[in-house]
């Protein structure tokens, strides 16, 4: 059902579903959950960012969405119109980051079909911007693209980065490197990335020229960082508490 879980389906799964004797242990087959217990389970799923409520009868579980991304993810606004972009690269791609991000940001979902298991397209009327946030498990990265009103794109990017950071903070030993792309290389179809921390170092000492030896070309640091705010300070997710931390080995 593409992640949509109806109340009647929940009742069937947790209360009425019968199992073949060979499939599960006898003690599991005997367990049935009352309506109150089912509500509690659904509340826990939402608390731990495994689902969000669509209406009184339906919840959506992003981790069960289709893996196929919609055509809109390759629209000109995200590919040819030079959107503001930011990348996260991981040594170990953390499971569940994009589904949890979808739960946190679903109020800004551009349209119901513009969410899939590893990505989402957001729309922020206040900023007059749209954003594509997409995970790539194979290459261990998250690609963020914001398009729309040039003067407001940076604000939308800040909201997205802050939301992702709150998710990252719930993991321990998560090694993340942030990158900014070289825009003129993107136009040529090349994702040549510069470490965000390196550009921030240039900015800190007041040096505006970044030289790329491979390309033998100089770039303006202020232009590369234009619209990218300073990193959000790392904070614990107080809403969920320390008991929700996930250790990545």
C-alpha atoms as one frame of an Amber mdcrd trajectory, in Angstrom:
protein
   0.000   0.000   0.000   3.032   2.305  -0.502   3.434   2.949   3.216  -0.204
   3.806   3.959  -1.506   1.967   7.008  -5.254   2.081   7.624  -6.777   1.570
  11.063  -8.604  -1.573   9.928  -5.332  -2.972   8.558  -3.584  -2.269  11.842
  -6.321  -4.120  13.694  -5.978  -7.086  11.356  -2.183  -7.233  11.683  -2.041
  -6.759  15.456  -5.193  -8.558  16.502  -6.841 -10.858  13.955  -4.114 -12.096
  11.637  -3.594 -15.859  11.830  -0.222 -17.490  11.240   0.767 -20.856   9.978
   1.980 -23.004  12.879   5.361 -23.463  11.234   6.007 -19.739  10.837   6.180
 -18.447  14.410   6.645 -19.647  17.936   3.421 -20.572  19.699   3.727 -17.733
  22.228   3.796 -15.174  19.431   0.711 -16.591  17.743  -1.295 -16.249  20.954
  -0.604 -12.508  21.379  -3.429 -10.141  20.424  -3.439  -6.377  20.901  -6.495
  -4.453  22.051  -7.607  -1.204  20.416  -5.961   0.757  23.243  -2.696  -1.149
  22.822  -2.804  -0.587  19.069  -3.159   3.171  19.633  -0.177   3.024  21.958
   1.943   1.196  19.370   1.027   3.755  16.688   1.845   6.596  19.090   5.264
   5.046  19.732   5.879   4.737  15.995   5.182   8.430  15.577   7.293   9.367
  18.619  10.271   7.480  17.213   9.726   9.074  13.778   8.742   5.833  12.059
   5.418   7.222  10.832   3.201  10.296  10.657  -0.565  10.775  10.706  -2.347
  11.546   7.440  -5.876  11.568   8.887  -7.848   9.960  11.713  -7.916   6.647
   9.839  -4.475   6.564   8.183  -0.802   6.785   9.062   2.119   6.703   6.645
   5.304   4.697   7.219   8.017   6.308   5.014  10.299   3.282   5.259   7.624
   1.352   3.320   7.247   3.911   0.524   8.137   2.957  -3.027  11.854   2.982
  -3.867  11.115   4.630  -7.228  11.614   8.374  -7.295   9.097  10.535  -9.202
   9.998  12.224 -12.478   9.819  15.607 -10.743  13.105  14.813  -8.965  14.844
  15.235 -12.331  12.927  18.390 -13.296  14.818  21.357 -14.714  14.435  23.328
 -11.509  16.642  20.784  -9.711  19.034  19.977 -12.549  19.444  22.882 -14.982
  18.430  25.994 -13.042  21.486  26.085 -10.735  19.794  25.342  -7.415  21.579
  25.969  -4.133  23.208  22.645  -3.255  24.809  20.963  -0.257  26.115  17.429
   0.280  26.659  15.137   3.248  28.984  12.165   2.852  29.194   9.306   5.361
  31.695   6.577   6.149  28.658   4.472   7.023  25.292   5.439   5.565  22.916
   5.560   8.563  19.676   3.631   8.042  16.426   5.474   8.530  17.724   9.035
   8.107  15.578   9.920   5.091  12.408   8.230   6.403  12.825  10.129   9.690
  13.456  13.353   7.770  10.222  12.754   5.824   8.333  12.367   9.105   9.774
  15.623  10.457   9.155  17.615   7.272   5.982  16.082   5.836   3.996  19.273
   6.536   6.002  20.861   3.684   5.494  17.980   1.260   4.944  19.524  -2.192
   2.455  16.792  -3.197   1.504  13.400  -1.791   3.346  11.487  -4.524   6.558
  13.501  -4.110   7.963  11.325  -1.348   9.703   8.003  -1.733  11.813   5.780
   0.480  15.022   7.743  -0.041  13.821  11.244  -0.824  11.248  14.007  -0.710
  10.383  17.228  -2.551   9.404  20.057  -0.222   7.679  23.360  -0.830   7.887
  26.337   1.500   5.306  29.041   0.618   6.831  31.432   3.123  10.216  31.373
   1.365   8.729  30.783  -2.113  11.160  27.911  -2.574  11.168  24.189  -3.332
  13.712  21.639  -2.192  14.836  18.157  -3.168  16.422  16.091  -0.402  17.641
  12.728  -1.625  19.713   9.964  -0.057  22.097   7.702  -1.952  22.886   4.571
   0.043  25.293   3.183  -2.555  27.473   6.323  -2.605  26.841   7.042   1.099
  25.649  10.610   0.661  22.687  12.948   0.994  22.157  15.561  -1.711  20.178
  18.720  -0.845  18.985  21.101  -3.570  16.958  24.265  -3.029  15.450  26.283
  -5.868  13.139  29.278  -6.117  13.420  32.838  -4.796  17.218  33.510  -4.765
  17.106  35.729  -1.678  15.194  33.084   0.310  16.878  29.854  -0.744  19.479
  30.113   2.008  16.789  30.281   4.691  15.133  27.127   3.383  18.536  25.414
   3.243  19.132  26.372   6.882  15.846  24.793   7.978  16.705  21.582   6.119
  20.236  21.410   7.498  19.033  22.017  11.042  16.423  19.253  10.710  18.975
  16.797   9.331  21.395  17.725  12.111  18.849  16.855  14.810  18.605  13.393
  13.226  22.380  13.018  12.920  22.754  13.959  16.586  20.706  10.929  17.644
  23.451   8.660  16.286  26.741   8.023  18.036  30.042   7.697  16.186  28.522
   9.012  12.988  31.294  10.347  10.747  29.918  13.035   8.402  31.753  15.307
   5.974  29.884  18.285   4.508  30.581  19.494   0.981  29.757  22.410  -1.294
  29.883  21.801  -5.075  31.690  23.950  -7.619  28.732  25.371  -9.616  30.474
  25.702 -12.976  31.495  22.031 -12.820  27.925  20.967 -12.075  26.924  22.619
 -15.340  29.359  20.250 -17.047  27.823  17.270 -15.276  30.692  16.886 -12.787
  30.109  16.718  -9.039  33.406  18.273  -7.920  32.993  19.005  -4.240  34.890
  21.123  -1.731  34.844  20.456   1.982  32.576  22.940   3.711  34.963  23.076
   6.686  37.794  24.088   4.346  35.786  26.975   2.900  34.816  28.061   6.413
  38.530  28.094   7.271  39.207  30.390   4.329  36.386  32.658   5.480  37.663
  32.694   9.065  41.035  34.122   8.069  39.438  36.581   5.639  40.733  34.903
   2.492  38.202  34.957  -0.343  40.126  33.082  -3.036  39.915  29.294  -3.119
  42.307  27.706  -5.614  41.574  24.271  -7.029  44.853  22.769  -8.191  43.239
  19.986 -10.186  41.196  22.442 -12.245  43.869  25.167 -12.080  41.126  27.636
 -11.271  40.330  30.169  -8.548  36.888  30.553  -6.975  35.367  33.183  -4.703
  34.794  31.670  -1.249  31.965  34.101  -0.525  30.225  33.085  -3.756  30.585
  29.380  -2.979  29.159  29.937   0.503  26.444  32.322  -0.660  23.171  31.090
   0.869  24.897  28.513   3.071  24.656  29.525   6.704  27.199  28.628   9.374
  26.902  25.110  10.801  24.158  24.562  13.354  25.623  23.838  16.788  25.303
  20.215  17.764  22.509  19.696  20.288  20.987  16.632  21.824  17.469  15.758
  20.752  15.795  16.652  24.032  12.347  15.796  22.727  13.245  12.134  22.472
  15.820  11.832  25.231  19.153  10.061  25.445  17.544   6.617  25.516  16.846
   6.972  21.782  20.484   7.246  20.751  21.584   4.735  18.167  25.142   3.452
  18.138  26.717   2.912  14.728  29.505   0.347  14.865
